[in-house]
Short mmCIF file of the C-alpha atoms (twelve columns), coordinates in Angstrom:
data_MODEL
# 
_entry.id   MODEL 
# 
loop_
_atom_site.group_PDB 
_atom_site.id 
_atom_site.type_symbol 
_atom_site.label_atom_id 
_atom_site.label_alt_id 
_atom_site.label_comp_id 
_atom_site.label_asym_id 
_atom_site.label_seq_id 
_atom_site.Cartn_x 
_atom_site.Cartn_y 
_atom_site.Cartn_z 
_atom_site.pdbx_PDB_model_num 
ATOM 1   C CA . MET A 1   4.201   -1.462  26.082  1 
ATOM 2   C CA . SER A 2   6.769   1.346   25.607  1 
ATOM 3   C CA . VAL A 3   6.589   3.646   22.522  1 
ATOM 4   C CA . GLN A 4   9.978   4.986   21.310  1 
ATOM 5   C CA . PRO A 5   10.554  7.869   19.110  1 
ATOM 6   C CA . PHE A 6   12.119  6.960   15.724  1 
ATOM 7   C CA . ARG A 7   14.010  8.858   13.001  1 
ATOM 8   C CA . VAL A 8   15.023  7.489   9.600   1 
ATOM 9   C CA . SER A 9   18.765  7.720   9.376   1 
ATOM 10  C CA . ILE A 10  20.317  5.485   6.542   1 
ATOM 11  C CA . PRO A 11  24.028  5.192   7.172   1 
ATOM 12  C CA . LYS A 12  26.382  6.784   4.635   1 
ATOM 13  C CA . ALA A 13  27.951  3.346   3.975   1 
ATOM 14  C CA . ASP A 14  24.648  1.937   2.819   1 
ATOM 15  C CA . LEU A 15  24.132  4.843   0.323   1 
ATOM 16  C CA . GLU A 16  27.654  4.174   -1.086  1 
ATOM 17  C CA . ASP A 17  26.858  0.539   -1.329  1 
ATOM 18  C CA . LEU A 18  23.784  1.256   -3.278  1 
ATOM 19  C CA . GLN A 19  25.690  3.539   -5.619  1 
ATOM 20  C CA . GLU A 20  28.313  0.853   -6.274  1 
ATOM 21  C CA . ARG A 21  25.793  -1.889  -6.893  1 
ATOM 22  C CA . LEU A 22  23.887  0.241   -9.340  1 
ATOM 23  C CA . ALA A 23  27.151  1.117   -11.238 1 
ATOM 24  C CA . ARG A 24  27.979  -2.591  -11.440 1 
ATOM 25  C CA . THR A 25  24.630  -3.887  -12.582 1 
ATOM 26  C CA . ARG A 26  24.828  -6.924  -14.929 1 
ATOM 27  C CA . TRP A 27  22.188  -6.308  -17.535 1 
ATOM 28  C CA . PRO A 28  20.176  -9.040  -19.330 1 
ATOM 29  C CA . ASP A 29  19.578  -9.141  -23.092 1 
ATOM 30  C CA . GLU A 30  16.285  -8.234  -24.545 1 
ATOM 31  C CA . LEU A 31  14.341  -9.411  -27.658 1 
ATOM 32  C CA . PRO A 32  13.552  -6.532  -30.097 1 
ATOM 33  C CA . GLY A 33  10.089  -5.023  -30.113 1 
ATOM 34  C CA . VAL A 34  8.637   -6.687  -26.938 1 
ATOM 35  C CA . GLY A 35  7.937   -3.477  -25.079 1 
ATOM 36  C CA . TRP A 36  6.212   -4.059  -21.672 1 
ATOM 37  C CA . SER A 37  4.705   -7.345  -22.746 1 
ATOM 38  C CA . ARG A 38  7.292   -9.515  -21.043 1 
ATOM 39  C CA . GLY A 39  8.123   -7.273  -18.045 1 
ATOM 40  C CA . VAL A 40  10.100  -4.040  -17.627 1 
ATOM 41  C CA . PRO A 41  11.906  -2.957  -20.818 1 
ATOM 42  C CA . LEU A 42  15.640  -2.873  -20.601 1 
ATOM 43  C CA . GLY A 43  16.076  0.699   -22.053 1 
ATOM 44  C CA . TYR A 44  13.508  2.040   -19.613 1 
ATOM 45  C CA . LEU A 45  15.046  0.381   -16.656 1 
ATOM 46  C CA . LYS A 46  18.544  1.549   -17.532 1 
ATOM 47  C CA . GLU A 47  17.403  5.104   -17.758 1 
ATOM 48  C CA . LEU A 48  15.594  4.900   -14.338 1 
ATOM 49  C CA . THR A 49  18.511  3.202   -12.705 1 
ATOM 50  C CA . GLU A 50  20.868  5.915   -14.078 1 
ATOM 51  C CA . TYR A 51  18.487  8.593   -12.445 1 
ATOM 52  C CA . TRP A 52  18.323  6.615   -9.181  1 
ATOM 53  C CA . GLN A 53  22.174  6.589   -9.024  1 
ATOM 54  C CA . ASN A 54  22.922  10.086  -10.205 1 
ATOM 55  C CA . GLY A 55  19.734  12.252  -10.113 1 
ATOM 56  C CA . TYR A 56  17.776  11.142  -7.064  1 
ATOM 57  C CA . ASP A 57  18.367  12.525  -3.568  1 
ATOM 58  C CA . TRP A 58  17.613  10.103  -0.755  1 
ATOM 59  C CA . ARG A 59  18.673  12.586  1.910   1 
ATOM 60  C CA . GLN A 60  16.112  15.177  0.722   1 
ATOM 61  C CA . TRP A 61  13.251  12.503  1.087   1 
ATOM 62  C CA . GLU A 62  14.740  11.160  4.333   1 
ATOM 63  C CA . ALA A 63  14.406  14.710  5.707   1 
ATOM 64  C CA . ARG A 64  10.900  14.941  4.392   1 
ATOM 65  C CA . LEU A 65  9.891   11.603  6.231   1 
ATOM 66  C CA . ASN A 66  11.494  12.968  9.367   1 
ATOM 67  C CA . GLU A 67  9.231   15.969  9.303   1 
ATOM 68  C CA . TYR A 68  6.580   13.677  10.628  1 
ATOM 69  C CA . PRO A 69  6.686   12.323  14.170  1 
ATOM 70  C CA . GLN A 70  7.589   8.582   13.961  1 
ATOM 71  C CA . PHE A 71  7.696   5.820   16.652  1 
ATOM 72  C CA . THR A 72  8.319   2.199   17.114  1 
ATOM 73  C CA . THR A 73  6.751   -0.282  19.615  1 
ATOM 74  C CA . THR A 74  6.789   -3.967  20.171  1 
ATOM 75  C CA . ILE A 75  3.469   -5.765  19.709  1 
ATOM 76  C CA . ASP A 76  3.176   -9.544  19.887  1 
ATOM 77  C CA . GLY A 77  6.945   -9.825  19.767  1 
ATOM 78  C CA . GLN A 78  7.263   -7.742  16.517  1 
ATOM 79  C CA . ASN A 79  8.717   -4.374  15.981  1 
ATOM 80  C CA . ILE A 80  6.065   -2.016  14.642  1 
ATOM 81  C CA . HIS A 81  6.984   1.349   13.112  1 
ATOM 82  C CA . PHE A 82  4.401   4.029   12.585  1 
ATOM 83  C CA . LEU A 83  3.796   7.707   11.870  1 
ATOM 84  C CA . HIS A 84  1.707   9.325   14.449  1 
ATOM 85  C CA . VAL A 85  0.703   12.945  13.474  1 
ATOM 86  C CA . ARG A 86  -1.659  14.637  15.794  1 
ATOM 87  C CA . SER A 87  -3.786  17.448  14.484  1 
ATOM 88  C CA . PRO A 88  -3.731  20.916  16.056  1 
ATOM 89  C CA . GLU A 89  -7.494  20.719  16.143  1 
ATOM 90  C CA . PRO A 90  -8.711  19.437  19.660  1 
ATOM 91  C CA . GLY A 91  -11.749 17.753  18.208  1 
ATOM 92  C CA . ALA A 92  -9.966  15.785  15.522  1 
ATOM 93  C CA . LEU A 93  -10.957 12.146  15.002  1 
ATOM 94  C CA . PRO A 94  -8.172  9.547   15.259  1 
ATOM 95  C CA . LEU A 95  -7.698  7.651   11.920  1 
ATOM 96  C CA . ILE A 96  -5.408  4.622   11.350  1 
ATOM 97  C CA . ILE A 97  -4.414  4.352   7.689   1 
ATOM 98  C CA . SER A 98  -2.955  1.101   6.269   1 
ATOM 99  C CA . HIS A 99  -0.827  0.692   3.106   1 
ATOM 100 C CA . GLY A 100 -0.578  -2.336  0.819   1 
ATOM 101 C CA . TYR A 101 1.913   -3.996  -1.456  1 
ATOM 102 C CA . PRO A 102 4.293   -3.002  -2.929  1 
ATOM 103 C CA . SER A 103 3.980   0.108   -0.897  1 
ATOM 104 C CA . SER A 104 5.043   1.764   2.449   1 
ATOM 105 C CA . VAL A 105 4.084   4.616   4.699   1 
ATOM 106 C CA . VAL A 106 5.788   6.910   2.049   1 
ATOM 107 C CA . GLU A 107 2.608   6.353   -0.013  1 
ATOM 108 C CA . PHE A 108 0.774   8.639   2.442   1 
ATOM 109 C CA . LEU A 109 3.226   11.595  2.525   1 
ATOM 110 C CA . SER A 110 0.937   13.814  0.256   1 
ATOM 111 C CA . ILE A 111 -2.215  13.192  2.306   1 
ATOM 112 C CA . VAL A 112 -1.050  13.364  5.987   1 
ATOM 113 C CA . GLY A 113 -0.843  17.106  6.072   1 
ATOM 114 C CA . PRO A 114 -4.303  17.779  4.544   1 
ATOM 115 C CA . LEU A 115 -5.932  15.095  6.722   1 
ATOM 116 C CA . THR A 116 -4.352  16.408  10.005  1 
ATOM 117 C CA . ASP A 117 -4.612  20.124  9.366   1 
ATOM 118 C CA . PRO A 118 -7.240  21.120  6.935   1 
ATOM 119 C CA . ARG A 119 -7.476  24.656  8.323   1 
ATOM 120 C CA . ALA A 120 -3.953  25.463  7.121   1 
ATOM 121 C CA . ARG A 121 -4.998  24.489  3.607   1 
ATOM 122 C CA . GLY A 122 -8.324  26.444  3.398   1 
ATOM 123 C CA . GLY A 123 -10.386 23.525  4.566   1 
ATOM 124 C CA . ASP A 124 -12.898 22.971  7.414   1 
ATOM 125 C CA . PRO A 125 -11.101 22.414  10.708  1 
ATOM 126 C CA . ALA A 126 -14.005 20.116  11.632  1 
ATOM 127 C CA . ASP A 127 -12.667 17.617  9.090   1 
ATOM 128 C CA . ALA A 128 -9.351  17.126  10.999  1 
ATOM 129 C CA . PHE A 129 -7.870  13.753  11.900  1 
ATOM 130 C CA . HIS A 130 -5.075  12.578  14.237  1 
ATOM 131 C CA . VAL A 131 -3.362  10.175  11.694  1 
ATOM 132 C CA . VAL A 132 -1.671  6.882   12.751  1 
ATOM 133 C CA . ALA A 133 0.026   5.163   9.715   1 
ATOM 134 C CA . PRO A 134 1.861   1.911   10.694  1 
ATOM 135 C CA . SER A 135 4.343   0.034   8.406   1 
ATOM 136 C CA . LEU A 136 2.948   -3.507  7.956   1 
ATOM 137 C CA . PRO A 137 5.220   -6.146  9.658   1 
ATOM 138 C CA . GLY A 138 8.005   -6.953  7.217   1 
ATOM 139 C CA . HIS A 139 7.536   -3.717  5.277   1 
ATOM 140 C CA . GLY A 140 9.524   -0.455  5.607   1 
ATOM 141 C CA . PHE A 141 10.939  -0.019  9.102   1 
ATOM 142 C CA . SER A 142 8.789   -2.753  10.809  1 
ATOM 143 C CA . VAL A 143 11.638  -5.161  10.400  1 
ATOM 144 C CA . PRO A 144 12.946  -7.740  11.004  1 
ATOM 145 C CA . VAL A 145 9.981   -10.162 11.188  1 
ATOM 146 C CA . ARG A 146 10.942  -12.397 13.989  1 
ATOM 147 C CA . GLN A 147 8.284   -15.107 13.788  1 
ATOM 148 C CA . THR A 148 6.149   -16.919 11.225  1 
ATOM 149 C CA . GLY A 149 2.387   -16.388 11.164  1 
ATOM 150 C CA . TRP A 150 2.100   -12.666 10.477  1 
ATOM 151 C CA . ASP A 151 -1.040  -12.961 8.350   1 
ATOM 152 C CA . LEU A 152 -3.833  -10.540 7.947   1 
ATOM 153 C CA . PRO A 153 -5.803  -11.409 11.194  1 
ATOM 154 C CA . ARG A 154 -2.674  -11.094 13.345  1 
ATOM 155 C CA . ILE A 155 -1.738  -7.728  11.846  1 
ATOM 156 C CA . THR A 156 -5.206  -6.527  12.541  1 
ATOM 157 C CA . ARG A 157 -5.103  -7.415  16.134  1 
ATOM 158 C CA . ALA A 158 -1.775  -5.718  16.297  1 
ATOM 159 C CA . TRP A 159 -3.366  -2.562  14.853  1 
ATOM 160 C CA . ALA A 160 -6.170  -2.701  17.417  1 
ATOM 161 C CA . GLU A 161 -3.503  -2.986  20.284  1 
ATOM 162 C CA . LEU A 162 -1.547  -0.133  18.700  1 
ATOM 163 C CA . MET A 163 -4.674  2.153   18.872  1 
ATOM 164 C CA . ARG A 164 -5.277  1.093   22.520  1 
ATOM 165 C CA . ARG A 165 -1.703  1.747   23.334  1 
ATOM 166 C CA . LEU A 166 -1.966  5.192   21.915  1 
ATOM 167 C CA . GLY A 167 -5.010  5.850   24.054  1 
ATOM 168 C CA . TYR A 168 -7.570  6.071   21.217  1 
ATOM 169 C CA . GLU A 169 -10.872 4.498   22.216  1 
ATOM 170 C CA . ARG A 170 -12.873 5.778   19.243  1 
ATOM 171 C CA . TYR A 171 -11.409 6.003   15.769  1 
ATOM 172 C CA . GLY A 172 -11.701 5.491   12.024  1 
ATOM 173 C CA . ALA A 173 -9.937  3.300   9.679   1 
ATOM 174 C CA . HIS A 174 -8.915  3.576   6.008   1 
ATOM 175 C CA . GLY A 175 -6.765  1.508   3.724   1 
ATOM 176 C CA . GLY A 176 -6.228  0.052   0.239   1 
ATOM 177 C CA . ASP A 177 -5.041  -3.287  -1.072  1 
ATOM 178 C CA . ILE A 178 -3.780  -5.150  2.013   1 
ATOM 179 C CA . GLY A 179 -4.824  -2.221  4.050   1 
ATOM 180 C CA . ALA A 180 -8.333  -2.564  2.838   1 
ATOM 181 C CA . GLY A 181 -8.404  -6.105  4.295   1 
ATOM 182 C CA . ILE A 182 -7.134  -4.868  7.625   1 
ATOM 183 C CA . THR A 183 -9.568  -1.999  7.664   1 
ATOM 184 C CA . GLY A 184 -12.598 -4.310  7.156   1 
ATOM 185 C CA . MET A 185 -11.399 -6.849  9.603   1 
ATOM 186 C CA . LEU A 186 -10.660 -4.114  12.200  1 
ATOM 187 C CA . ALA A 187 -14.182 -3.005  11.915  1 
ATOM 188 C CA . SER A 188 -15.347 -6.647  12.589  1 
ATOM 189 C CA . ILE A 189 -13.215 -7.305  15.631  1 
ATOM 190 C CA . GLU A 190 -13.370 -3.767  17.218  1 
ATOM 191 C CA . PRO A 191 -16.821 -2.581  16.486  1 
ATOM 192 C CA . LYS A 192 -17.122 -0.629  19.783  1 
ATOM 193 C CA . HIS A 193 -14.096 1.383   18.916  1 
ATOM 194 C CA . VAL A 194 -14.129 1.823   15.121  1 
ATOM 195 C CA . VAL A 195 -16.713 4.481   14.064  1 
ATOM 196 C CA . GLY A 196 -16.288 3.801   10.254  1 
ATOM 197 C CA . ALA A 197 -14.230 1.773   7.888   1 
ATOM 198 C CA . HIS A 198 -13.395 3.251   4.472   1 
ATOM 199 C CA . VAL A 199 -11.338 1.527   1.767   1 
ATOM 200 C CA . ASN A 200 -10.217 2.481   -1.691  1 
ATOM 201 C CA . SER A 201 -10.419 -0.155  -4.549  1 
ATOM 202 C CA . ASP A 202 -9.821  -0.345  -8.318  1 
ATOM 203 C CA . PRO A 203 -10.363 -2.954  -10.984 1 
ATOM 204 C CA . THR A 204 -6.985  -4.466  -10.202 1 
ATOM 205 C CA . SER A 205 -7.834  -5.018  -6.549  1 
ATOM 206 C CA . PHE A 206 -11.246 -6.411  -7.454  1 
ATOM 207 C CA . ILE A 207 -9.761  -9.002  -9.930  1 
ATOM 208 C CA . ILE A 208 -6.922  -9.947  -7.531  1 
ATOM 209 C CA . LEU A 209 -9.448  -10.512 -4.665  1 
ATOM 210 C CA . GLY A 210 -11.706 -12.417 -6.990  1 
ATOM 211 C CA . THR A 211 -8.990  -15.010 -7.544  1 
ATOM 212 C CA . GLU A 212 -8.979  -15.875 -3.867  1 
ATOM 213 C CA . ILE A 213 -12.703 -15.325 -3.109  1 
ATOM 214 C CA . PRO A 214 -15.465 -16.508 -5.448  1 
ATOM 215 C CA . ILE A 215 -17.271 -13.500 -7.073  1 
ATOM 216 C CA . ASP A 216 -21.062 -13.827 -7.319  1 
ATOM 217 C CA . THR A 217 -21.877 -13.038 -11.003 1 
ATOM 218 C CA . SER A 218 -25.268 -14.453 -10.982 1 
ATOM 219 C CA . GLY A 219 -27.000 -11.127 -11.127 1 
ATOM 220 C CA . LEU A 220 -25.074 -9.988  -14.193 1 
ATOM 221 C CA . SER A 221 -26.041 -10.121 -17.830 1 
ATOM 222 C CA . ASP A 222 -24.173 -12.375 -20.180 1 
ATOM 223 C CA . VAL A 223 -22.193 -9.278  -21.474 1 
ATOM 224 C CA . GLU A 224 -21.313 -8.174  -18.009 1 
ATOM 225 C CA . ARG A 225 -20.287 -11.696 -16.925 1 
ATOM 226 C CA . ASP A 226 -18.080 -12.100 -19.967 1 
ATOM 227 C CA . HIS A 227 -16.437 -8.803  -19.063 1 
ATOM 228 C CA . VAL A 228 -15.627 -9.968  -15.544 1 
ATOM 229 C CA . GLU A 229 -14.346 -13.319 -16.937 1 
ATOM 230 C CA . ARG A 230 -12.019 -11.564 -19.407 1 
ATOM 231 C CA . LEU A 231 -10.642 -9.367  -16.628 1 
ATOM 232 C CA . GLN A 232 -9.987  -12.439 -14.561 1 
ATOM 233 C CA . ARG A 233 -8.416  -14.362 -17.390 1 
ATOM 234 C CA . HIS A 234 -6.059  -11.560 -18.103 1 
ATOM 235 C CA . PHE A 235 -4.834  -11.468 -14.392 1 
ATOM 236 C CA . GLN A 236 -4.536  -15.287 -14.260 1 
ATOM 237 C CA . VAL A 237 -2.417  -15.343 -17.548 1 
ATOM 238 C CA . GLU A 238 -0.510  -12.028 -17.396 1 
ATOM 239 C CA . GLY A 239 -0.541  -10.540 -13.976 1 
ATOM 240 C CA . LYS A 240 -0.303  -13.264 -11.411 1 
ATOM 241 C CA . GLY A 241 3.408   -14.089 -11.644 1 
ATOM 242 C CA . TYR A 242 4.494   -12.140 -8.702  1 
ATOM 243 C CA . LEU A 243 1.732   -13.442 -6.441  1 
ATOM 244 C CA . LEU A 244 2.483   -17.117 -7.368  1 
ATOM 245 C CA . LEU A 245 6.183   -16.720 -6.558  1 
ATOM 246 C CA . GLN A 246 5.758   -14.754 -3.387  1 
ATOM 247 C CA . SER A 247 2.861   -16.868 -1.935  1 
ATOM 248 C CA . THR A 248 4.701   -20.186 -2.683  1 
ATOM 249 C CA . ARG A 249 8.535   -19.663 -2.618  1 
ATOM 250 C CA . PRO A 250 9.263   -16.212 -0.921  1 
ATOM 251 C CA . GLN A 251 12.663  -17.295 0.157   1 
ATOM 252 C CA . THR A 252 13.812  -18.107 -3.243  1 
ATOM 253 C CA . VAL A 253 12.835  -14.685 -4.697  1 
ATOM 254 C CA . ALA A 254 14.259  -13.111 -1.573  1 
ATOM 255 C CA . TYR A 255 17.914  -13.501 -2.625  1 
ATOM 256 C CA . SER A 256 17.329  -11.414 -5.816  1 
ATOM 257 C CA . LEU A 257 15.371  -8.740  -4.092  1 
ATOM 258 C CA . THR A 258 17.983  -8.281  -1.310  1 
ATOM 259 C CA . ASP A 259 21.110  -8.499  -3.315  1 
ATOM 260 C CA . SER A 260 20.191  -6.551  -6.399  1 
ATOM 261 C CA . PRO A 261 18.832  -3.119  -6.220  1 
ATOM 262 C CA . VAL A 262 17.893  -3.097  -9.914  1 
ATOM 263 C CA . GLY A 263 16.059  -6.452  -9.207  1 
ATOM 264 C CA . GLN A 264 14.104  -4.764  -6.397  1 
ATOM 265 C CA . LEU A 265 13.503  -1.745  -8.628  1 
ATOM 266 C CA . ALA A 266 12.131  -3.744  -11.524 1 
ATOM 267 C CA . TRP A 267 9.998   -5.826  -9.175  1 
ATOM 268 C CA . ILE A 268 8.119   -2.789  -7.755  1 
ATOM 269 C CA . VAL A 269 8.160   -0.643  -10.936 1 
ATOM 270 C CA . GLU A 270 6.311   -3.239  -12.881 1 
ATOM 271 C CA . LYS A 271 3.485   -3.300  -10.386 1 
ATOM 272 C CA . PHE A 272 3.284   0.577   -10.645 1 
ATOM 273 C CA . LYS A 273 3.074   0.396   -14.461 1 
ATOM 274 C CA . GLU A 274 0.321   -2.375  -14.286 1 
ATOM 275 C CA . TRP A 275 -1.651  -0.862  -11.361 1 
ATOM 276 C CA . THR A 276 -1.623  2.849   -11.943 1 
ATOM 277 C CA . HIS A 277 -4.217  4.550   -14.343 1 
ATOM 278 C CA . PRO A 278 -4.078  2.859   -17.740 1 
ATOM 279 C CA . VAL A 279 -3.742  6.167   -19.525 1 
ATOM 280 C CA . ALA A 280 -0.230  6.511   -18.102 1 
ATOM 281 C CA . ALA A 281 2.411   5.304   -20.497 1 
ATOM 282 C CA . LEU A 282 4.988   4.993   -17.816 1 
ATOM 283 C CA . PRO A 283 4.833   4.765   -13.987 1 
ATOM 284 C CA . GLU A 284 6.160   8.292   -13.554 1 
ATOM 285 C CA . ASP A 285 3.300   9.548   -15.665 1 
ATOM 286 C CA . ALA A 286 1.015   8.451   -12.865 1 
ATOM 287 C CA . VAL A 287 3.031   9.117   -9.697  1 
ATOM 288 C CA . ASP A 288 6.069   11.397  -9.105  1 
ATOM 289 C CA . ARG A 289 9.205   9.668   -10.046 1 
ATOM 290 C CA . ASP A 290 11.120  10.623  -6.949  1 
ATOM 291 C CA . HIS A 291 8.275   9.626   -4.718  1 
ATOM 292 C CA . LEU A 292 8.226   6.179   -6.460  1 
ATOM 293 C CA . LEU A 293 12.049  5.861   -6.023  1 
ATOM 294 C CA . THR A 294 11.768  6.686   -2.287  1 
ATOM 295 C CA . ASN A 295 9.308   3.806   -1.892  1 
ATOM 296 C CA . VAL A 296 11.686  1.490   -3.710  1 
ATOM 297 C CA . SER A 297 14.617  2.867   -1.634  1 
ATOM 298 C CA . ILE A 298 12.882  2.026   1.599   1 
ATOM 299 C CA . TYR A 299 12.379  -1.659  0.475   1 
ATOM 300 C CA . TRP A 300 16.117  -1.676  -0.471  1 
ATOM 301 C CA . PHE A 301 17.583  -0.062  2.680   1 
ATOM 302 C CA . THR A 302 15.433  -2.173  5.023   1 
ATOM 303 C CA . ARG A 303 15.810  -5.381  3.005   1 
ATOM 304 C CA . SER A 304 12.057  -5.670  3.227   1 
ATOM 305 C CA . GLY A 305 11.550  -6.939  -0.308  1 
ATOM 306 C CA . ALA A 306 12.088  -10.467 1.168   1 
ATOM 307 C CA . SER A 307 9.863   -10.134 4.272   1 
ATOM 308 C CA . ALA A 308 7.054   -8.426  2.220   1 
ATOM 309 C CA . ALA A 309 7.126   -11.389 -0.044  1 
ATOM 310 C CA . GLY A 310 6.859   -13.528 3.073   1 
ATOM 311 C CA . PHE A 311 3.581   -11.789 4.017   1 
ATOM 312 C CA . LEU A 312 1.912   -13.056 0.894   1 
ATOM 313 C CA . TYR A 313 3.071   -16.434 1.801   1 
ATOM 314 C CA . GLU A 314 1.554   -16.137 5.340   1 
ATOM 315 C CA . SER A 315 -1.702  -15.014 3.947   1 
ATOM 316 C CA . ALA A 316 -1.896  -17.796 1.386   1 
ATOM 317 C CA . HIS A 317 -1.262  -20.325 4.022   1 
ATOM 318 C CA . SER A 318 -3.285  -18.758 6.887   1 
ATOM 319 C CA . GLU A 319 -5.559  -21.082 8.758   1 
ATOM 320 C CA . GLU A 320 -7.680  -18.313 10.136  1 
ATOM 321 C CA . GLY A 321 -11.036 -17.757 8.259   1 
ATOM 322 C CA . TRP A 322 -12.681 -14.433 7.314   1 
ATOM 323 C CA . VAL A 323 -14.406 -12.724 10.228  1 
ATOM 324 C CA . PRO A 324 -18.128 -12.024 9.977   1 
ATOM 325 C CA . PRO A 325 -19.287 -8.798  8.432   1 
ATOM 326 C CA . SER A 326 -19.532 -5.725  10.683  1 
ATOM 327 C CA . ASP A 327 -22.391 -3.376  11.356  1 
ATOM 328 C CA . VAL A 328 -19.842 -0.506  11.495  1 
ATOM 329 C CA . PRO A 329 -20.505 1.959   8.641   1 
ATOM 330 C CA . GLN A 330 -18.660 0.985   5.568   1 
ATOM 331 C CA . GLY A 331 -17.385 3.188   2.702   1 
ATOM 332 C CA . MET A 332 -15.737 2.422   -0.586  1 
ATOM 333 C CA . ALA A 333 -13.999 4.687   -3.126  1 
ATOM 334 C CA . VAL A 334 -13.366 3.181   -6.505  1 
ATOM 335 C CA . PHE A 335 -10.665 4.797   -8.667  1 
ATOM 336 C CA . ASN A 336 -10.385 4.150   -12.407 1 
ATOM 337 C CA . ALA A 337 -13.924 3.160   -11.872 1 
ATOM 338 C CA . ASP A 338 -15.464 0.253   -13.855 1 
ATOM 339 C CA . PRO A 339 -19.247 0.272   -13.738 1 
ATOM 340 C CA . ILE A 340 -19.262 -3.457  -13.187 1 
ATOM 341 C CA . LEU A 341 -17.667 -3.256  -9.793  1 
ATOM 342 C CA . ARG A 342 -20.680 -1.942  -7.960  1 
ATOM 343 C CA . ARG A 343 -22.878 -4.585  -9.558  1 
ATOM 344 C CA . VAL A 344 -20.653 -7.282  -8.205  1 
ATOM 345 C CA . MET A 345 -19.418 -5.829  -4.889  1 
ATOM 346 C CA . ASN A 346 -22.540 -3.931  -3.754  1 
ATOM 347 C CA . PRO A 347 -25.422 -5.126  -5.861  1 
ATOM 348 C CA . GLN A 348 -28.069 -4.425  -3.252  1 
ATOM 349 C CA . ARG A 349 -26.559 -0.936  -2.621  1 
ATOM 350 C CA . THR A 350 -26.365 -1.745  1.096   1 
ATOM 351 C CA . MET A 351 -22.958 -0.210  1.559   1 
ATOM 352 C CA . ASP A 352 -23.271 3.069   3.512   1 
ATOM 353 C CA . HIS A 353 -21.092 5.113   1.200   1 
ATOM 354 C CA . TRP A 354 -19.919 4.501   -2.417  1 
ATOM 355 C CA . SER A 355 -17.886 6.716   -4.673  1 
ATOM 356 C CA . GLU A 356 -16.492 6.361   -8.105  1 
ATOM 357 C CA . PHE A 357 -13.633 8.409   -9.742  1 
ATOM 358 C CA . ASP A 358 -12.384 8.208   -13.253 1 
ATOM 359 C CA . GLU A 359 -8.895  9.228   -12.233 1 
ATOM 360 C CA . GLY A 360 -6.452  7.391   -10.181 1 
ATOM 361 C CA . CYS A 361 -6.126  3.642   -9.707  1 
ATOM 362 C CA . HIS A 362 -4.383  1.313   -7.129  1 
ATOM 363 C CA . PHE A 363 -2.287  4.132   -5.425  1 
ATOM 364 C CA . PRO A 364 -4.722  7.042   -5.052  1 
ATOM 365 C CA . ALA A 365 -2.690  8.636   -2.271  1 
ATOM 366 C CA . MET A 366 0.113   9.045   -4.650  1 
ATOM 367 C CA . GLU A 367 -1.838  9.409   -8.011  1 
ATOM 368 C CA . VAL A 368 -4.712  11.637  -6.892  1 
ATOM 369 C CA . PRO A 369 -4.080  12.695  -3.319  1 
ATOM 370 C CA . ASP A 370 -6.645  15.608  -3.233  1 
ATOM 371 C CA . LEU A 371 -9.422  13.363  -4.482  1 
ATOM 372 C CA . LEU A 372 -8.598  10.743  -1.814  1 
ATOM 373 C CA . VAL A 373 -8.441  13.382  0.971   1 
ATOM 374 C CA . GLY A 374 -11.794 14.818  0.015   1 
ATOM 375 C CA . GLU A 375 -13.361 11.395  -0.120  1 
ATOM 376 C CA . VAL A 376 -12.085 10.332  3.230   1 
ATOM 377 C CA . ARG A 377 -13.240 13.738  4.809   1 
ATOM 378 C CA . GLU A 378 -16.733 13.297  3.260   1 
ATOM 379 C CA . PHE A 379 -17.126 9.690   4.509   1 
ATOM 380 C CA . PHE A 380 -16.202 10.368  8.120   1 
ATOM 381 C CA . ARG A 381 -18.035 13.752  8.256   1 
ATOM 382 C CA . GLY A 382 -21.096 12.169  9.610   1 
ATOM 383 C CA . LEU A 383 -19.481 9.755   11.953  1 
ATOM 384 C CA . ARG A 384 -17.581 12.085  14.338  1 
# 
């Protein structure tokens, strides 16, 4: 039941080991003119690796992480790391925010301050939150994973226990990607405690989810149905490789992710290229390059590339079914909005809150943090 303070402190030897490995990278060949069509281009990754080795400052970002109160606790036998940033406003609403894959709590660094202390940024103090941001088991500093079976329902139950352990009887929940699933499930299993469940989505999330859960297209026109099918075909043919590997043979891919920092870098960067706003030619055109490398560095230093892959295996092989829908107020913000999403996901317009944004995409807390903060404030404004 104990909650222990935590500070990020990567040993100097680990930093030196990273530098040595980056300097000794064994590069593959590349066919001419293929660009991003077969994965991360050689020239791009060489340049990014050189910057990671010689331009990026981990200690600066480590210090920034340590500006936020961090803790660990053991729940159901598993070490859980989390940020717990209390607002200076006494009437602040507790809010648990959950990241997805391939992400970590570093995704939220640009939104924690505005959420917890809007007054300091010219906002309304009535919009303040006490923020709890856990690292998913097997991700970031919630390592090592000590047992099999850490699927979505088990994580959700752990989050409910975490909020009880922190003394929060009434709170909101927000998340994207895996975090969106946790948020929705938390509202279903804890309706007496969760005042509202807000998630962010995008066309990528919609298509990935649609490969696992049938999408009802019966209310769409032929043109709209063809649009959905083309999106699905593209993901099945071009974008599902990582999911197939990690949900079937995570231990096999674990060796590359744990032994090669460039392998881990490429594995994550490719998703940031595919899942950020399509107008961005390169990942750093959508998110800050140092912010992205901090996320990759956390995966590398904690060796969580392997255990994060294992989570997808657990979810693909989970025997627990989906929980029934909740009466808790639900909100969704769609970034890089495609008009077809609401027709499929909320055709009767029964969802309590729906917002669409042209900007951002799969990682709005990194791509468009101001938009996400405003959206979260608006949704919970009437639920306090």
